[in-house]
PDB file of C-alpha atoms in Angstrom:
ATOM      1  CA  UNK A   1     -60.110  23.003  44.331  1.00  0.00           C
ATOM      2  CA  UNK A   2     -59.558  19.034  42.894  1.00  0.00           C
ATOM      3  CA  UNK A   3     -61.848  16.658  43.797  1.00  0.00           C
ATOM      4  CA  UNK A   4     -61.851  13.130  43.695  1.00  0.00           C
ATOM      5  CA  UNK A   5     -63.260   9.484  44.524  1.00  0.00           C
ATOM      6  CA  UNK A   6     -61.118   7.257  47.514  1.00  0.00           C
ATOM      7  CA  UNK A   7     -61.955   3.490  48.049  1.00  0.00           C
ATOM      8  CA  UNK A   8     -60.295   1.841  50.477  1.00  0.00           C
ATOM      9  CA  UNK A   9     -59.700  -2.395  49.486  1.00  0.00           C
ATOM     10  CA  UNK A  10     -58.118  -3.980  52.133  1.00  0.00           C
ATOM     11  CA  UNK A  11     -56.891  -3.412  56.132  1.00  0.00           C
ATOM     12  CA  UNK A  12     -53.971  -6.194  57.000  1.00  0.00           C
ATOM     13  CA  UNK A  13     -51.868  -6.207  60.150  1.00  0.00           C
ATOM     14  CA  UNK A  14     -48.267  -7.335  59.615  1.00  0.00           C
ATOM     15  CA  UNK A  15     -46.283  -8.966  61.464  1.00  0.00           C
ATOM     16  CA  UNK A  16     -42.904  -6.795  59.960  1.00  0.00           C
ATOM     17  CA  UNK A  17     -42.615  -3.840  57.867  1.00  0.00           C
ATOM     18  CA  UNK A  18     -39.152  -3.898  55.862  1.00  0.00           C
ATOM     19  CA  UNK A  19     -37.751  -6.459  58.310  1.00  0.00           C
ATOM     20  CA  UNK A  20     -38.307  -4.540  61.468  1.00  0.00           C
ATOM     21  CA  UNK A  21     -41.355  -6.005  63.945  1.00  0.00           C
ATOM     22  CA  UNK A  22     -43.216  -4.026  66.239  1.00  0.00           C
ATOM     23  CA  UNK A  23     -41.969  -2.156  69.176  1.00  0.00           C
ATOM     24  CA  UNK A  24     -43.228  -3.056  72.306  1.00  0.00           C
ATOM     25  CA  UNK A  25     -47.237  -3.626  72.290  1.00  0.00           C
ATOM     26  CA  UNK A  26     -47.805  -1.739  68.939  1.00  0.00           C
ATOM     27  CA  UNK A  27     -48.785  -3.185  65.809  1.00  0.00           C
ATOM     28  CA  UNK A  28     -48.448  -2.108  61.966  1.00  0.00           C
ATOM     29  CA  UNK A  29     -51.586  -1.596  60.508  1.00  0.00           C
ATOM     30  CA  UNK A  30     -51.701  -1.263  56.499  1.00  0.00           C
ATOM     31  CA  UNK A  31     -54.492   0.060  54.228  1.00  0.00           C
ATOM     32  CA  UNK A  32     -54.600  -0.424  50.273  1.00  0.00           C
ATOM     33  CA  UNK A  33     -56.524   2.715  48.655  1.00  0.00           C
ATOM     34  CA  UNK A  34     -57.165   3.867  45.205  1.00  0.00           C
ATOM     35  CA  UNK A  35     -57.866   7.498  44.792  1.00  0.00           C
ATOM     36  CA  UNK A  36     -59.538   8.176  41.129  1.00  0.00           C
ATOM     37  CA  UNK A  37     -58.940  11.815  40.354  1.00  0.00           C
ATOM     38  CA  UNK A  38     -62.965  13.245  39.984  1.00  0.00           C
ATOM     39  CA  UNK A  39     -61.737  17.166  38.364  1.00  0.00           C
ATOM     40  CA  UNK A  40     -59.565  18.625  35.223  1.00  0.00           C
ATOM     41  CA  UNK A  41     -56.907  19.456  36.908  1.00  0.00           C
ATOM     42  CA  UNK A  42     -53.836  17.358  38.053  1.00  0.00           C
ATOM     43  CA  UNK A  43     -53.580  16.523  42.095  1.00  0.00           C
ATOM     44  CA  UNK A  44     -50.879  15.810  44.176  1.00  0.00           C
ATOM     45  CA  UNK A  45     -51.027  12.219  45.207  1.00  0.00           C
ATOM     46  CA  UNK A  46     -49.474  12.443  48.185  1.00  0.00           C
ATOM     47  CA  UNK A  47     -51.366  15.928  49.571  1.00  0.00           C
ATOM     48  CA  UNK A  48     -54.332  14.150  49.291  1.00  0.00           C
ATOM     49  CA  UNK A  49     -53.074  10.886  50.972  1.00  0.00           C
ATOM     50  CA  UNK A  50     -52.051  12.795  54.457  1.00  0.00           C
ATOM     51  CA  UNK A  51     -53.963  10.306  56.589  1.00  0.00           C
ATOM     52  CA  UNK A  52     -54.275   9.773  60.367  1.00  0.00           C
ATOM     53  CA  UNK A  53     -55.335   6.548  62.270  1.00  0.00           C
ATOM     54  CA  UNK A  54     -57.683   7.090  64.822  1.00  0.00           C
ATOM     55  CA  UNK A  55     -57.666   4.877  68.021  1.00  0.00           C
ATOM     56  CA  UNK A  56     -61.583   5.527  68.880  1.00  0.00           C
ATOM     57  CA  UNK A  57     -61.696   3.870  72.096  1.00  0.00           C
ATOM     58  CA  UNK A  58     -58.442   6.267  73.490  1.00  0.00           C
ATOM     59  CA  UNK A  59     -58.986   9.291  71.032  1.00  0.00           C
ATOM     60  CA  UNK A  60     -55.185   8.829  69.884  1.00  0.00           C
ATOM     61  CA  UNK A  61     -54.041   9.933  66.359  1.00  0.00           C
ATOM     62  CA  UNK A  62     -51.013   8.996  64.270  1.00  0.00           C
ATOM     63  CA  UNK A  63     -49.825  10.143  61.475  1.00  0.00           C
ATOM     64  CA  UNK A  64     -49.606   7.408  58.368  1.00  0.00           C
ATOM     65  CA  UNK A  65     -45.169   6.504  57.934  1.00  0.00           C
ATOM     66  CA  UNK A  66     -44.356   6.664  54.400  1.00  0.00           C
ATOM     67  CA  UNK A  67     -40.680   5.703  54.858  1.00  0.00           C
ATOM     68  CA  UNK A  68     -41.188   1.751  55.125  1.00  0.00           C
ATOM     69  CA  UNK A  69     -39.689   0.820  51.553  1.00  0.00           C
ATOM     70  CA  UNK A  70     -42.154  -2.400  51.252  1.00  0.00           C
ATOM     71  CA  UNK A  71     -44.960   0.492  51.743  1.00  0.00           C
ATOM     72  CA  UNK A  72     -46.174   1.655  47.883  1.00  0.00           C
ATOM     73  CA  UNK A  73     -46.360   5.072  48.640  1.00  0.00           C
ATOM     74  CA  UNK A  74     -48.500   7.970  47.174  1.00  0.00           C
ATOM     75  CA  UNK A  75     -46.267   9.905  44.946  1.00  0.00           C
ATOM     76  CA  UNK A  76     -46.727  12.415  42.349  1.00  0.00           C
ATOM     77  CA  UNK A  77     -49.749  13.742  40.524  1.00  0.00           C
ATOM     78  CA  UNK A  78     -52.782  12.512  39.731  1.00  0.00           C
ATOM     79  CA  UNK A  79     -54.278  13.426  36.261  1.00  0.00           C
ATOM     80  CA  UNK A  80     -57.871  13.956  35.643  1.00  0.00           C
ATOM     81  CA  UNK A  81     -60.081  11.032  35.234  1.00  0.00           C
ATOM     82  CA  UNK A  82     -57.154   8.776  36.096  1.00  0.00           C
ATOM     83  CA  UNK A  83     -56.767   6.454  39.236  1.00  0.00           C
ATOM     84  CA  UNK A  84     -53.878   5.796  41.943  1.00  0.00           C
ATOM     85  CA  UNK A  85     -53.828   2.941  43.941  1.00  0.00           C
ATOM     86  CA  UNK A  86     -51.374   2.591  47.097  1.00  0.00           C
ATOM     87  CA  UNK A  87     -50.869   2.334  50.572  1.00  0.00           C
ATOM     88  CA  UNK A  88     -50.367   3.992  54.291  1.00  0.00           C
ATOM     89  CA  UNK A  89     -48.878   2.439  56.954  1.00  0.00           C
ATOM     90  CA  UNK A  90     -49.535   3.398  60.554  1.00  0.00           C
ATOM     91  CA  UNK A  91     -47.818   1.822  63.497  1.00  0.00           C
ATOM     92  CA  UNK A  92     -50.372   2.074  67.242  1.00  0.00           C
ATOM     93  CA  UNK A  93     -51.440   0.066  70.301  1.00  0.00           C
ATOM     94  CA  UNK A  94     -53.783  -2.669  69.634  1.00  0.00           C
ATOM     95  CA  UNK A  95     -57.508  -1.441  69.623  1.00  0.00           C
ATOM     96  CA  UNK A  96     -61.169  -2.522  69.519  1.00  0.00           C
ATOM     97  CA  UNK A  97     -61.936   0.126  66.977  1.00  0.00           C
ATOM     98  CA  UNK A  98     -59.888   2.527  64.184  1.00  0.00           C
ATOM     99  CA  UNK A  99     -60.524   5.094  61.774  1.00  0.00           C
ATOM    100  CA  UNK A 100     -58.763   6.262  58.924  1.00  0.00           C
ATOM    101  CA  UNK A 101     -59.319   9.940  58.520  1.00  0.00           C
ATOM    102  CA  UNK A 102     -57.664  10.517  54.826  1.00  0.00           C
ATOM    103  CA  UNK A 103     -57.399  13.979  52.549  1.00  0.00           C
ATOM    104  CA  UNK A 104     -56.257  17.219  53.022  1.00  0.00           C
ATOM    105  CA  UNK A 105     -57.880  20.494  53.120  1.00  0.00           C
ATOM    106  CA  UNK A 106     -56.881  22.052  50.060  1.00  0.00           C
ATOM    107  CA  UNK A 107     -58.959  19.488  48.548  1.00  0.00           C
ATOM    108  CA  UNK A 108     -63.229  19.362  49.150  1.00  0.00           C
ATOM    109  CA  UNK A 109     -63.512  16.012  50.215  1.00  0.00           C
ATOM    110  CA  UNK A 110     -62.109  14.050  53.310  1.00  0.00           C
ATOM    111  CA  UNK A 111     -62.785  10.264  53.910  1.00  0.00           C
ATOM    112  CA  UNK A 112     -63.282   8.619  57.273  1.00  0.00           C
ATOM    113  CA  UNK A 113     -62.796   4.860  56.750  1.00  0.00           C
ATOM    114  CA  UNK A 114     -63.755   2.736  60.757  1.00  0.00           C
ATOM    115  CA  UNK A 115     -62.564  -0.927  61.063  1.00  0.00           C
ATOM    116  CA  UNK A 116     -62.350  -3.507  63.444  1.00  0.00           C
ATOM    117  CA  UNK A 117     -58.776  -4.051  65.248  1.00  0.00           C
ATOM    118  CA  UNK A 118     -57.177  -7.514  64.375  1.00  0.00           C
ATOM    119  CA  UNK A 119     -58.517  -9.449  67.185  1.00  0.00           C
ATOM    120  CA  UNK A 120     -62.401  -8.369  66.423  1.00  0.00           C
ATOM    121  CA  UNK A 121     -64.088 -10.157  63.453  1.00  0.00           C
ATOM    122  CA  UNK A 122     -64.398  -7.568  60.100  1.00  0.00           C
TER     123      UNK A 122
END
């Protein structure tokens, strides 16, 4: 079972993703993350990056989008002691109040990251 480190360095709310705005009330939410591989054996990048966004106020999860082409996606492995950074996108209503849930259960670590919404101060 890998292990390893996740820091997450910035939350932004675009306006567009590849072109494309919102539908309807939703917004795009973006988070930057390294993950730092913390065992001696290669990870997969992208197993470990399976994220959901948390609305806390209405208890609704969404899956992160990795098709947006502007999005640097997770791909490929991670090799021990080395780092990864990239990003998940997440499209939801506006909210007071998120959390990122991020890893996967084949690995022994899973981060839950809270922010502010982009009308609340950070």
């Amino acid at each position: 079972m890998g292990t390893y480190a996740l820091t997450v360095s910035e939350i932004t709310f675009p306006k567009t993703l590849d072109g494309e705005k919102p539908d309807g009330q939703g917004i795009f939410i973006v988070a930057v993350l390294e993950i730092k591989n913390m065992s001696d054996e290669p990870i997969d990048a992208e197993e470990v990056a399976d994220a959901w966004l948390i609305n806390v106020k209405d208890d609704i999860r969404v899956e992160n989008r990795s098709y947006y082409e502007e999005v640097k996606n997770f791909e490929g492995n991670i090799q021990p002691g080395e780092s990864l950074q990239g990003e998940l996108a997440f499209y939801e209503l506006p909210s007071e109040q998120y959390q990122i849930k991020i890893g996967h259960s084949t690995y022994s670590n899973v981060l839950l990251w809270n922010f502010m919404g982009p009308n609340n101060e950070q």
